mmCIF file of N, CA and C in Angstrom:
data_model
loop_
_atom_site.group_PDB
_atom_site.id
_atom_site.type_symbol
_atom_site.label_atom_id
_atom_site.label_comp_id
_atom_site.label_asym_id
_atom_site.label_seq_id
_atom_site.Cartn_x
_atom_site.Cartn_y
_atom_site.Cartn_z
ATOM 1 N N MET W 1 77.078 106.214 114.316
ATOM 2 C CA MET W 1 76.266 106.990 115.226
ATOM 3 C C MET W 1 77.097 107.305 116.462
ATOM 4 N N CYS W 2 77.013 108.524 116.919
ATOM 5 C CA CYS W 2 77.740 108.960 118.115
ATOM 6 C C CYS W 2 76.772 109.055 119.285
ATOM 7 N N LEU W 3 77.233 108.602 120.431
ATOM 8 C CA LEU W 3 76.449 108.715 121.655
ATOM 9 C C LEU W 3 77.204 109.569 122.652
ATOM 10 N N SER W 4 76.488 110.355 123.390
ATOM 11 C CA SER W 4 77.079 111.076 124.516
ATOM 12 C C SER W 4 76.878 110.219 125.755
ATOM 13 N N VAL W 5 77.922 110.110 126.554
ATOM 14 C CA VAL W 5 77.832 109.291 127.756
ATOM 15 C C VAL W 5 78.192 110.128 128.981
ATOM 16 N N PRO W 6 77.556 109.846 130.116
ATOM 17 C CA PRO W 6 77.891 110.569 131.341
ATOM 18 C C PRO W 6 79.286 110.185 131.827
ATOM 19 N N MET W 7 80.073 111.190 132.147
ATOM 20 C CA MET W 7 81.404 110.972 132.704
ATOM 21 C C MET W 7 81.612 111.984 133.826
ATOM 22 N N GLN W 8 82.374 111.578 134.826
ATOM 23 C CA GLN W 8 82.587 112.426 135.997
ATOM 24 C C GLN W 8 83.945 113.122 135.910
ATOM 25 N N VAL W 9 83.945 114.420 136.183
ATOM 26 C CA VAL W 9 85.195 115.178 136.224
ATOM 27 C C VAL W 9 85.985 114.718 137.448
ATOM 28 N N VAL W 10 87.222 114.235 137.214
ATOM 29 C CA VAL W 10 88.048 113.753 138.325
ATOM 30 C C VAL W 10 89.314 114.583 138.516
ATOM 31 N N ALA W 11 89.685 115.368 137.499
ATOM 32 C CA ALA W 11 90.878 116.213 137.598
ATOM 33 C C ALA W 11 90.842 117.243 136.477
ATOM 34 N N HIS W 12 91.688 118.265 136.625
ATOM 35 C CA HIS W 12 91.842 119.249 135.554
ATOM 36 C C HIS W 12 93.196 119.011 134.897
ATOM 37 N N ASP W 13 93.217 119.065 133.568
ATOM 38 C CA ASP W 13 94.438 118.767 132.829
ATOM 39 C C ASP W 13 95.243 120.024 132.519
ATOM 40 N N ASP W 14 94.676 121.182 132.779
ATOM 41 C CA ASP W 14 95.417 122.430 132.602
ATOM 42 C C ASP W 14 94.904 123.449 133.619
ATOM 43 N N PRO W 15 95.704 124.460 133.921
ATOM 44 C CA PRO W 15 95.311 125.434 134.955
ATOM 45 C C PRO W 15 94.026 126.194 134.644
ATOM 46 N N SER W 16 93.702 126.366 133.373
ATOM 47 C CA SER W 16 92.505 127.135 133.004
ATOM 48 C C SER W 16 91.217 126.352 133.228
ATOM 49 N N GLY W 17 91.318 125.028 133.342
ATOM 50 C CA GLY W 17 90.123 124.199 133.495
ATOM 51 C C GLY W 17 89.425 123.906 132.184
ATOM 52 N N GLU W 18 90.055 124.313 131.060
ATOM 53 C CA GLU W 18 89.432 124.089 129.754
ATOM 54 C C GLU W 18 89.509 122.638 129.301
ATOM 55 N N VAL W 19 90.392 121.862 129.916
ATOM 56 C CA VAL W 19 90.479 120.430 129.638
ATOM 57 C C VAL W 19 90.412 119.704 130.974
ATOM 58 N N ALA W 20 89.524 118.721 131.053
ATOM 59 C CA ALA W 20 89.361 117.959 132.296
ATOM 60 C C ALA W 20 89.634 116.486 132.028
ATOM 61 N N ILE W 21 90.025 115.790 133.068
ATOM 62 C CA ILE W 21 90.104 114.333 133.018
ATOM 63 C C ILE W 21 88.765 113.838 133.542
ATOM 64 N N VAL W 22 88.090 113.019 132.743
ATOM 65 C CA VAL W 22 86.772 112.495 133.111
ATOM 66 C C VAL W 22 86.830 110.975 133.074
ATOM 67 N N GLU W 23 85.949 110.343 133.851
ATOM 68 C CA GLU W 23 85.937 108.878 133.849
ATOM 69 C C GLU W 23 84.548 108.345 134.122
ATOM 70 N N ARG W 24 84.372 107.067 133.772
ATOM 71 C CA ARG W 24 83.139 106.339 134.043
ATOM 72 C C ARG W 24 83.479 104.857 134.077
ATOM 73 N N ARG W 25 82.622 104.099 134.707
ATOM 74 C CA ARG W 25 82.765 102.639 134.703
ATOM 75 C C ARG W 25 81.791 102.059 133.702
ATOM 76 N N ASP W 26 82.297 101.246 132.800
ATOM 77 C CA ASP W 26 81.469 100.476 131.865
ATOM 78 C C ASP W 26 81.595 99.027 132.293
ATOM 79 N N GLY W 27 80.573 98.532 133.009
ATOM 80 C CA GLY W 27 80.705 97.206 133.592
ATOM 81 C C GLY W 27 81.795 97.281 134.642
ATOM 82 N N GLY W 28 82.801 96.447 134.520
ATOM 83 C CA GLY W 28 83.913 96.481 135.461
ATOM 84 C C GLY W 28 85.110 97.255 134.942
ATOM 85 N N VAL W 29 84.981 97.892 133.785
ATOM 86 C CA VAL W 29 86.112 98.567 133.155
ATOM 87 C C VAL W 29 86.056 100.070 133.428
ATOM 88 N N LEU W 30 87.139 100.604 133.972
ATOM 89 C CA LEU W 30 87.238 102.039 134.200
ATOM 90 C C LEU W 30 87.714 102.695 132.910
ATOM 91 N N ARG W 31 86.946 103.643 132.428
ATOM 92 C CA ARG W 31 87.280 104.365 131.202
ATOM 93 C C ARG W 31 87.633 105.794 131.591
ATOM 94 N N ARG W 32 88.814 106.237 131.229
ATOM 95 C CA ARG W 32 89.273 107.587 131.571
ATOM 96 C C ARG W 32 89.742 108.276 130.295
ATOM 97 N N GLU W 33 89.373 109.563 130.148
ATOM 98 C CA GLU W 33 89.798 110.310 128.963
ATOM 99 C C GLU W 33 89.845 111.803 129.263
ATOM 100 N N ARG W 34 90.407 112.531 128.332
ATOM 101 C CA ARG W 34 90.434 113.991 128.421
ATOM 102 C C ARG W 34 89.188 114.522 127.736
ATOM 103 N N ALA W 35 88.597 115.570 128.315
ATOM 104 C CA ALA W 35 87.409 116.185 127.716
ATOM 105 C C ALA W 35 87.608 117.692 127.617
ATOM 106 N N ASN W 36 87.290 118.226 126.460
ATOM 107 C CA ASN W 36 87.325 119.662 126.232
ATOM 108 C C ASN W 36 86.118 120.267 126.941
ATOM 109 N N MET W 37 86.357 121.254 127.794
ATOM 110 C CA MET W 37 85.296 121.855 128.603
ATOM 111 C C MET W 37 84.881 123.240 128.104
ATOM 112 N N LEU W 38 85.291 123.617 126.897
ATOM 113 C CA LEU W 38 85.035 124.976 126.416
ATOM 114 C C LEU W 38 83.556 125.331 126.351
ATOM 115 N N LEU W 39 82.677 124.387 126.057
ATOM 116 C CA LEU W 39 81.240 124.698 125.999
ATOM 117 C C LEU W 39 80.646 124.964 127.381
ATOM 118 N N LEU W 40 81.233 124.349 128.402
ATOM 119 C CA LEU W 40 80.676 124.451 129.758
ATOM 120 C C LEU W 40 81.482 125.351 130.681
ATOM 121 N N GLY W 41 82.720 125.566 130.350
ATOM 122 C CA GLY W 41 83.616 126.261 131.263
ATOM 123 C C GLY W 41 84.151 125.282 132.297
ATOM 124 N N PRO W 42 85.088 125.722 133.122
ATOM 125 C CA PRO W 42 85.651 124.836 134.140
ATOM 126 C C PRO W 42 84.560 124.310 135.076
ATOM 127 N N GLN W 43 84.648 123.031 135.404
ATOM 128 C CA GLN W 43 83.673 122.404 136.297
ATOM 129 C C GLN W 43 84.385 121.816 137.505
ATOM 130 N N ALA W 44 83.693 121.785 138.605
ATOM 131 C CA ALA W 44 84.258 121.253 139.847
ATOM 132 C C ALA W 44 84.483 119.751 139.736
ATOM 133 N N ILE W 45 85.494 119.280 140.453
ATOM 134 C CA ILE W 45 85.733 117.843 140.558
ATOM 135 C C ILE W 45 84.458 117.206 141.106
ATOM 136 N N GLY W 46 84.045 116.096 140.513
ATOM 137 C CA GLY W 46 82.831 115.404 140.947
ATOM 138 C C GLY W 46 81.621 115.700 140.084
ATOM 139 N N THR W 47 81.690 116.744 139.257
ATOM 140 C CA THR W 47 80.572 117.092 138.377
ATOM 141 C C THR W 47 80.430 116.045 137.277
ATOM 142 N N TRP W 48 79.188 115.662 136.991
ATOM 143 C CA TRP W 48 78.914 114.733 135.893
ATOM 144 C C TRP W 48 78.534 115.531 134.655
ATOM 145 N N VAL W 49 79.164 115.180 133.531
ATOM 146 C CA VAL W 49 78.910 115.862 132.265
ATOM 147 C C VAL W 49 78.665 114.827 131.177
ATOM 148 N N LEU W 50 77.924 115.222 130.145
ATOM 149 C CA LEU W 50 77.750 114.370 128.967
ATOM 150 C C LEU W 50 78.913 114.640 128.029
ATOM 151 N N VAL W 51 79.600 113.578 127.616
ATOM 152 C CA VAL W 51 80.775 113.711 126.757
ATOM 153 C C VAL W 51 80.528 112.962 125.459
ATOM 154 N N SER W 52 80.844 113.634 124.360
ATOM 155 C CA SER W 52 80.733 113.029 123.034
ATOM 156 C C SER W 52 81.974 113.399 122.239
ATOM 157 N N LEU W 53 82.707 112.392 121.794
ATOM 158 C CA LEU W 53 83.909 112.615 120.983
ATOM 159 C C LEU W 53 84.885 113.589 121.642
ATOM 160 N N GLY W 54 85.058 113.452 122.957
ATOM 161 C CA GLY W 54 86.020 114.275 123.676
ATOM 162 C C GLY W 54 85.553 115.670 124.036
ATOM 163 N N LEU W 55 84.281 115.964 123.818
ATOM 164 C CA LEU W 55 83.736 117.288 124.109
ATOM 165 C C LEU W 55 82.630 117.169 125.157
ATOM 166 N N ALA W 56 82.797 117.868 126.277
ATOM 167 C CA ALA W 56 81.745 117.903 127.301
ATOM 168 C C ALA W 56 80.657 118.845 126.808
ATOM 169 N N ARG W 57 79.437 118.320 126.676
ATOM 170 C CA ARG W 57 78.346 119.085 126.057
ATOM 171 C C ARG W 57 77.388 119.709 127.052
ATOM 172 N N GLU W 58 77.129 119.005 128.155
ATOM 173 C CA GLU W 58 76.208 119.554 129.154
ATOM 174 C C GLU W 58 76.431 118.891 130.497
ATOM 175 N N ILE W 59 76.021 119.595 131.536
ATOM 176 C CA ILE W 59 76.077 119.065 132.897
ATOM 177 C C ILE W 59 74.820 118.237 133.107
ATOM 178 N N VAL W 60 74.961 117.076 133.759
ATOM 179 C CA VAL W 60 73.789 116.229 133.998
ATOM 180 C C VAL W 60 73.564 116.040 135.492
ATOM 181 N N SER W 61 72.291 116.068 135.867
ATOM 182 C CA SER W 61 71.903 115.824 137.259
ATOM 183 C C SER W 61 71.930 114.321 137.527
ATOM 184 N N ALA W 62 71.817 113.956 138.779
ATOM 185 C CA ALA W 62 71.781 112.537 139.148
ATOM 186 C C ALA W 62 70.585 111.840 138.503
ATOM 187 N N ASP W 63 69.429 112.507 138.459
ATOM 188 C CA ASP W 63 68.237 111.907 137.844
ATOM 189 C C ASP W 63 68.426 111.706 136.344
ATOM 190 N N GLU W 64 68.960 112.717 135.668
ATOM 191 C CA GLU W 64 69.209 112.589 134.224
ATOM 192 C C GLU W 64 70.221 111.487 133.955
ATOM 193 N N ARG W 65 71.249 111.444 134.778
ATOM 194 C CA ARG W 65 72.282 110.420 134.611
ATOM 195 C C ARG W 65 71.699 109.016 134.767
ATOM 196 N N ALA W 66 70.824 108.827 135.740
ATOM 197 C CA ALA W 66 70.206 107.514 135.947
ATOM 198 C C ALA W 66 69.413 107.085 134.715
ATOM 199 N N LEU W 67 68.675 108.009 134.113
ATOM 200 C CA LEU W 67 67.898 107.685 132.908
ATOM 201 C C LEU W 67 68.814 107.329 131.738
ATOM 202 N N ILE W 68 69.892 108.084 131.580
ATOM 203 C CA ILE W 68 70.836 107.806 130.489
ATOM 204 C C ILE W 68 71.515 106.463 130.706
ATOM 205 N N GLU W 69 71.939 106.193 131.940
ATOM 206 C CA GLU W 69 72.585 104.906 132.239
ATOM 207 C C GLU W 69 71.633 103.747 131.966
ATOM 208 N N ASP W 70 70.351 103.927 132.290
ATOM 209 C CA ASP W 70 69.357 102.889 132.015
ATOM 210 C C ASP W 70 69.226 102.655 130.512
ATOM 211 N N ALA W 71 69.202 103.729 129.742
ATOM 212 C CA ALA W 71 69.102 103.594 128.283
ATOM 213 C C ALA W 71 70.339 102.901 127.717
ATOM 214 N N LEU W 72 71.519 103.259 128.216
ATOM 215 C CA LEU W 72 72.741 102.602 127.752
ATOM 216 C C LEU W 72 72.747 101.118 128.124
ATOM 217 N N ALA W 73 72.245 100.793 129.315
ATOM 218 C CA ALA W 73 72.151 99.387 129.728
ATOM 219 C C ALA W 73 71.178 98.629 128.837
ATOM 220 N N ALA W 74 70.096 99.280 128.418
ATOM 221 C CA ALA W 74 69.126 98.641 127.525
ATOM 222 C C ALA W 74 69.750 98.345 126.170
ATOM 223 N N VAL W 75 70.512 99.283 125.645
ATOM 224 C CA VAL W 75 71.193 99.060 124.360
ATOM 225 C C VAL W 75 72.154 97.883 124.482
ATOM 226 N N GLN W 76 72.919 97.837 125.575
ATOM 227 C CA GLN W 76 73.849 96.724 125.782
ATOM 228 C C GLN W 76 73.095 95.402 125.912
ATOM 229 N N ALA W 77 71.970 95.417 126.615
ATOM 230 C CA ALA W 77 71.170 94.196 126.776
ATOM 231 C C ALA W 77 70.649 93.700 125.431
ATOM 232 N N VAL W 78 70.224 94.610 124.573
ATOM 233 C CA VAL W 78 69.771 94.216 123.229
ATOM 234 C C VAL W 78 70.922 93.571 122.474
ATOM 235 N N GLN W 79 72.099 94.178 122.530
ATOM 236 C CA GLN W 79 73.258 93.623 121.835
ATOM 237 C C GLN W 79 73.628 92.244 122.370
ATOM 238 N N ASP W 80 73.432 92.044 123.676
ATOM 239 C CA ASP W 80 73.762 90.762 124.302
ATOM 240 C C ASP W 80 72.644 89.735 124.175
ATOM 241 N N GLY W 81 71.481 90.141 123.624
ATOM 242 C CA GLY W 81 70.352 89.229 123.482
ATOM 243 C C GLY W 81 69.618 88.958 124.779
ATOM 244 N N ARG W 82 69.664 89.880 125.723
ATOM 245 C CA ARG W 82 69.010 89.657 127.018
ATOM 246 C C ARG W 82 68.120 90.830 127.425
ATOM 247 N N TYR W 83 67.572 91.548 126.464
ATOM 248 C CA TYR W 83 66.721 92.701 126.767
ATOM 249 C C TYR W 83 65.437 92.252 127.446
ATOM 250 N N ASP W 84 65.055 92.960 128.508
ATOM 251 C CA ASP W 84 63.826 92.687 129.242
ATOM 252 C C ASP W 84 63.095 94.017 129.419
ATOM 253 N N ALA W 85 61.962 94.160 128.763
ATOM 254 C CA ALA W 85 61.219 95.427 128.784
ATOM 255 C C ALA W 85 60.821 95.845 130.198
ATOM 256 N N GLU W 86 60.687 94.909 131.112
ATOM 257 C CA GLU W 86 60.313 95.241 132.490
ATOM 258 C C GLU W 86 61.473 95.876 133.258
ATOM 259 N N ARG W 87 62.707 95.637 132.805
ATOM 260 C CA ARG W 87 63.884 96.143 133.516
ATOM 261 C C ARG W 87 64.357 97.501 133.028
ATOM 262 N N HIS W 88 64.082 97.829 131.791
ATOM 263 C CA HIS W 88 64.650 99.032 131.196
ATOM 264 C C HIS W 88 63.573 100.061 130.888
ATOM 265 N N PHE W 89 63.993 101.297 130.821
ATOM 266 C CA PHE W 89 63.114 102.429 130.527
ATOM 267 C C PHE W 89 61.937 102.485 131.499
ATOM 268 N N VAL W 90 62.243 102.308 132.768
ATOM 269 C CA VAL W 90 61.218 102.327 133.812
ATOM 270 C C VAL W 90 60.470 103.659 133.808
ATOM 271 N N ASP W 91 61.166 104.738 133.455
ATOM 272 C CA ASP W 91 60.514 106.049 133.437
ATOM 273 C C ASP W 91 59.385 106.108 132.417
ATOM 274 N N LEU W 92 59.429 105.288 131.384
ATOM 275 C CA LEU W 92 58.371 105.274 130.369
ATOM 276 C C LEU W 92 57.179 104.426 130.794
ATOM 277 N N GLN W 93 57.351 103.624 131.849
ATOM 278 C CA GLN W 93 56.288 102.734 132.295
ATOM 279 C C GLN W 93 55.359 103.404 133.305
ATOM 280 N N ARG W 94 55.709 104.592 133.743
ATOM 281 C CA ARG W 94 54.852 105.315 134.680
ATOM 282 C C ARG W 94 53.656 105.907 133.952
ATOM 283 N N ALA W 95 52.616 106.169 134.709
ATOM 284 C CA ALA W 95 51.428 106.803 134.121
ATOM 285 C C ALA W 95 51.797 108.203 133.646
ATOM 286 N N PRO W 96 51.267 108.618 132.511
ATOM 287 C CA PRO W 96 51.573 109.963 132.023
ATOM 288 C C PRO W 96 50.987 111.020 132.958
ATOM 289 N N PRO W 97 51.603 112.196 133.004
ATOM 290 C CA PRO W 97 51.075 113.246 133.879
ATOM 291 C C PRO W 97 49.705 113.711 133.401
ATOM 292 N N VAL W 98 48.887 114.092 134.349
ATOM 293 C CA VAL W 98 47.548 114.596 134.031
ATOM 294 C C VAL W 98 47.636 116.111 133.899
ATOM 295 N N VAL W 99 47.194 116.619 132.766
ATOM 296 C CA VAL W 99 47.197 118.058 132.531
ATOM 297 C C VAL W 99 45.779 118.558 132.709
ATOM 298 N N GLU W 100 45.627 119.478 133.656
ATOM 299 C CA GLU W 100 44.289 120.010 133.917
ATOM 300 C C GLU W 100 43.949 121.079 132.890
ATOM 301 N N ASN W 101 42.701 121.088 132.471
ATOM 302 C CA ASN W 101 42.221 122.078 131.521
ATOM 303 C C ASN W 101 41.782 123.320 132.297
ATOM 304 N N PRO W 102 42.477 124.443 132.099
ATOM 305 C CA PRO W 102 42.116 125.655 132.857
ATOM 306 C C PRO W 102 40.899 126.354 132.253
ATOM 307 N N SER W 103 39.726 125.780 132.429
ATOM 308 C CA SER W 103 38.528 126.407 131.843
ATOM 309 C C SER W 103 37.678 127.084 132.878
#
């Protein structure tokens, strides 16, 4: 199974911007790699993108990134045997939105 993970653009690897250097911290480990930016086009340094198998697939906002990071932390917690439902997927614990009936 492949997962897309949020990574931050920290440099451009070629003048066209089609390849970027992206990085993220996994725990205390800094992970840095090259990402193909052809689907998104050149992105500014500091932009967060979802990367899967070396391909940047979409730009992510700070809110989206927080939700993804929480989900990744939950998966790691399950693997470590320390999952706590109260700590993870907080966005799912909120009351559902109320949809008014336009009658």
